[in-house]
C-alpha positions as a Markdown table, in Angstrom:
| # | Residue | x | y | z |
|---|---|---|---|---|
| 1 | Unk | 21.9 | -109.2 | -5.9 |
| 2 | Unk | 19.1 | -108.0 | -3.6 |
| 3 | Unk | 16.0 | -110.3 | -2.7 |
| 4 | Unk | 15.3 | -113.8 | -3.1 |
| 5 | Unk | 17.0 | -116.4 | -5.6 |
| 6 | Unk | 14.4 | -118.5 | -7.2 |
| 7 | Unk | 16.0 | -121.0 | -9.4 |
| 8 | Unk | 13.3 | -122.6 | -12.0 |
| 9 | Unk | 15.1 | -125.7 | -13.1 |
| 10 | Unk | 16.9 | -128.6 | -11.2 |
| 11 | Unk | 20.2 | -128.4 | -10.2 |
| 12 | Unk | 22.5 | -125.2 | -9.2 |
| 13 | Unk | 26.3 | -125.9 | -10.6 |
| 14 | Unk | 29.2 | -124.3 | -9.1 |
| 15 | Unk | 32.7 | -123.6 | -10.9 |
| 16 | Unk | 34.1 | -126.7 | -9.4 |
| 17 | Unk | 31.6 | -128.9 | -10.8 |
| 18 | Unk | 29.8 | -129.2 | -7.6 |
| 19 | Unk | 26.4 | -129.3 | -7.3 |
| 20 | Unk | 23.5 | -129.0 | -5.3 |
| 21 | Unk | 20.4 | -130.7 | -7.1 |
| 22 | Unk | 16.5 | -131.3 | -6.2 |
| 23 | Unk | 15.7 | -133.8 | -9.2 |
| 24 | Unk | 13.6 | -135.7 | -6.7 |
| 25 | Unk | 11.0 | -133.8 | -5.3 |
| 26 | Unk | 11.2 | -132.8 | -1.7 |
| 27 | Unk | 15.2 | -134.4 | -1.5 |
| 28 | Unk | 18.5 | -132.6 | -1.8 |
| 29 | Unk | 21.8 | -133.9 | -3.0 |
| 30 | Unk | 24.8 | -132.5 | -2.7 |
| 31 | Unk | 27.5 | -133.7 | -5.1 |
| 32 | Unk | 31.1 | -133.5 | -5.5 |
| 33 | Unk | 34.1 | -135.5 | -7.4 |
| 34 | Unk | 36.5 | -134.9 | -5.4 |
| 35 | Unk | 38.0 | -137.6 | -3.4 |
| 36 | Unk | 38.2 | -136.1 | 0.1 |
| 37 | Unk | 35.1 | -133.9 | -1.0 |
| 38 | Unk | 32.7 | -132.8 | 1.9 |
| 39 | Unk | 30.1 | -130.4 | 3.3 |
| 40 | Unk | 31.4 | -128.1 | 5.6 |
| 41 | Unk | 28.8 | -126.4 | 8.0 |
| 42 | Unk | 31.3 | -123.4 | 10.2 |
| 43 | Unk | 30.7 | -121.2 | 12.1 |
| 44 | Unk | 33.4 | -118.5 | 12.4 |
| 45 | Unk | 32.9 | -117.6 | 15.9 |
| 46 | Unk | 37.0 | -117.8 | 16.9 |
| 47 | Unk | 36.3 | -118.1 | 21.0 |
| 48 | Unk | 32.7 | -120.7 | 21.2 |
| 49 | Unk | 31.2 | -120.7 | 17.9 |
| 50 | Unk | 28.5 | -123.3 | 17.6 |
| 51 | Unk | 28.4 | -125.2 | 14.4 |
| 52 | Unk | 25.1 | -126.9 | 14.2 |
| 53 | Unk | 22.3 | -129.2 | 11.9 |
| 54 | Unk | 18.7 | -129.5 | 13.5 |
| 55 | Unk | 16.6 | -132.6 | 12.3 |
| 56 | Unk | 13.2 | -131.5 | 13.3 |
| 57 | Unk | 10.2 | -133.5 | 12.0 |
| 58 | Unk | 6.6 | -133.0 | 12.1 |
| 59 | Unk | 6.2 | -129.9 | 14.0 |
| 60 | Unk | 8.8 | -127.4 | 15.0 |
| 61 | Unk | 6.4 | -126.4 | 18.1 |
| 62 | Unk | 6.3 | -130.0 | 19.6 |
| 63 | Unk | 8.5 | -131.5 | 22.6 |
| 64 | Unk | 10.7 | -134.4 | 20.8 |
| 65 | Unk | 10.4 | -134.1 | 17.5 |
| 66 | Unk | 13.9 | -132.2 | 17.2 |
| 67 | Unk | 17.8 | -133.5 | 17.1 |
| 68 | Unk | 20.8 | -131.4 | 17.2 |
| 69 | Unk | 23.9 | -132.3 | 15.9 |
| 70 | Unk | 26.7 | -130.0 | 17.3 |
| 71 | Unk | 30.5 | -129.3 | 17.5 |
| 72 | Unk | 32.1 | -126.6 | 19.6 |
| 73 | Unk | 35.5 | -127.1 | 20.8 |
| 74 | Unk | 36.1 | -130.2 | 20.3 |
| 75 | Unk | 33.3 | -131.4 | 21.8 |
| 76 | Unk | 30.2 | -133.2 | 19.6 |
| 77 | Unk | 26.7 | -134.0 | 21.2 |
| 78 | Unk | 23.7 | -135.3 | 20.0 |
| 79 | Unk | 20.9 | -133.3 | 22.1 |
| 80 | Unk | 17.0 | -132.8 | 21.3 |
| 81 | Unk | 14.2 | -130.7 | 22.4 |
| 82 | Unk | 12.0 | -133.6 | 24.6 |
| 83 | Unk | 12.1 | -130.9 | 27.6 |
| 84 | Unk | 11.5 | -127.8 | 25.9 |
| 85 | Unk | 10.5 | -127.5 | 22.3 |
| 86 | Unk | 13.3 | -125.7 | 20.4 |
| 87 | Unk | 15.6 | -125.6 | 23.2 |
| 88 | Unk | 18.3 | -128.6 | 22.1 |
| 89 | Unk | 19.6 | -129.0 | 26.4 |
| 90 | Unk | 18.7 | -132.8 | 26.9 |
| 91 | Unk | 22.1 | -134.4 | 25.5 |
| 92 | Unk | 22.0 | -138.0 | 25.1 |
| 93 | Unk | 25.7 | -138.6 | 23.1 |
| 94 | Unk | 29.1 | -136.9 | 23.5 |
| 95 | Unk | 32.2 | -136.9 | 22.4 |
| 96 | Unk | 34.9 | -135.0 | 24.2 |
| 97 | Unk | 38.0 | -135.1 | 21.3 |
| 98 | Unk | 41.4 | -135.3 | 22.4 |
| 99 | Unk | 45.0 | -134.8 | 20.0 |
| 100 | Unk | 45.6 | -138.5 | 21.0 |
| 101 | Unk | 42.2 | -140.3 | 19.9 |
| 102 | Unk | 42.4 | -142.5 | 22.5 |
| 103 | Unk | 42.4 | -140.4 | 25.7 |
| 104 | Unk | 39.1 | -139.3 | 23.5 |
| 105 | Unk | 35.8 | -139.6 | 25.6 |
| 106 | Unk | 32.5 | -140.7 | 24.4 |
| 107 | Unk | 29.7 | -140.6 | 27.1 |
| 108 | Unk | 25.9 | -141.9 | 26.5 |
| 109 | Unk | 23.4 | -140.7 | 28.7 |
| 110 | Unk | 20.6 | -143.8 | 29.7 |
| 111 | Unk | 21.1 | -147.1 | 28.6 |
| 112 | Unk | 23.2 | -148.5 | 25.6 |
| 113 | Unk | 22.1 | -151.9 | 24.1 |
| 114 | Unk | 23.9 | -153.9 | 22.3 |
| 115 | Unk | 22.8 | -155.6 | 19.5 |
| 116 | Unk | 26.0 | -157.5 | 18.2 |
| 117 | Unk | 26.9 | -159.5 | 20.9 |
| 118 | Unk | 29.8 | -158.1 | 22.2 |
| 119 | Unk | 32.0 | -155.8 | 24.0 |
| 120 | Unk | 35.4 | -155.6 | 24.1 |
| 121 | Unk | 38.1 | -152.9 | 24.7 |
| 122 | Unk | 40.9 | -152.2 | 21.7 |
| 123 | Unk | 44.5 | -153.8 | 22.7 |
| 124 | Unk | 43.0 | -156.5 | 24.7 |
| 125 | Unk | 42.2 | -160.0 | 24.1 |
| 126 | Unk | 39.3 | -160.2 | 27.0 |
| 127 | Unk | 36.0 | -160.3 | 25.9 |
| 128 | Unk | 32.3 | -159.9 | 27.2 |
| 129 | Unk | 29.8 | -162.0 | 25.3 |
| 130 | Unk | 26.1 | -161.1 | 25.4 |
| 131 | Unk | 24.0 | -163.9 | 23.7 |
| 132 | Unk | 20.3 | -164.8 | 25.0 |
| 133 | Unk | 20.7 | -162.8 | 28.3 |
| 134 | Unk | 23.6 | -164.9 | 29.6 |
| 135 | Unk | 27.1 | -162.6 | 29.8 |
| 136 | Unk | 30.2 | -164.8 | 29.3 |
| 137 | Unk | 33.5 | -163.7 | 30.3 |
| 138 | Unk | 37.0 | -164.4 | 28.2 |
| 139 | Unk | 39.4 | -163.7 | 30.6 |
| 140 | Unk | 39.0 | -162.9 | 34.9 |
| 141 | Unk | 36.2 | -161.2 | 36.5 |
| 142 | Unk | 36.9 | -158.8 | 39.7 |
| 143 | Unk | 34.4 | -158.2 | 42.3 |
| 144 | Unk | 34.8 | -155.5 | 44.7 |
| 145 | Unk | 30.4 | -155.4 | 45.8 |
| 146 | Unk | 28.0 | -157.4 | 44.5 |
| 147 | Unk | 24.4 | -157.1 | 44.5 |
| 148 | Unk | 22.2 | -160.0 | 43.7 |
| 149 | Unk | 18.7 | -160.0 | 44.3 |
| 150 | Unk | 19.2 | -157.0 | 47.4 |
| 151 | Unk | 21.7 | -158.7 | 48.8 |
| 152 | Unk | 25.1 | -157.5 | 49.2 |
| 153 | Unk | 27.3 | -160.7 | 49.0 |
């Protein structure tokens, strides 16, 4: 086949019984029946190929209206265009894998709220509690400099 592929009705179906449908107008689902079924993106670049989804919405030409999820080499970031339209260089999430999960890193660029109430690190029992701007501690705090109100104390 040469050219463009216009299908007329709703759904494309492949041999496996998976499909890719557009029954609702302007949405696409993917389906499969397979338990560990999924939708692979790859790119097949051996040494640094960049497998990649841009979200863009409203208009492609604007600063910040663009979100890239990526994974290369074991490393996934969330970036988006707010410097330059298009480009995807301001990363704001990152996950640096790791064959042991939890020498893993995961590094958030700005602030990170929480909305739960709590923090806590796996494997042990001390806790920080956030709960109507008061932080309570389960456990010992440990103060090498503290700055309160300018002040080093």
């Amino acid at each position: 086949m040469s050219g463009d592929l216009k299908v007329t009705g709703n759904d494309i179906e492949f041999g496996n019984s998976e499909t890719i449908s557009n029954a609702t107008d302007g949405d696409f689902l993917f389906t499969t029946g397979t338990t560990t079924g999924a939708l692979t993106l790859k790119n097949s670049n051996t040494s640094d190929g960049i497998a990649s989804i841009e979200l863009v919405s409203d208009n492609g030409a604007d600063v910040g209206d663009g979100y890239e999820l990526k994974s290369v080499n074991g490393v996934f970031t969330i970036t988006s265009d707010h410097s330059s339209s298009g480009t995807y260089n301001d990363t704001y999430f990152t996950i640096t894998g790791n064959s042991t999960p939890a020498s893993s890193t995961t590094t958030i660029a700005g602030n990170m709220l929480i909305n739960g109430g709590q923090l806590g690190l796996t494997g042990d029992a001390d806790l920080i509690t956030l709960a109507s701007g008061i932080a309570t501690v389960a456990g010992e705090i440990s103060v090498t400099t503290l700055d309160i109100g300018g002040a080093n104390v």
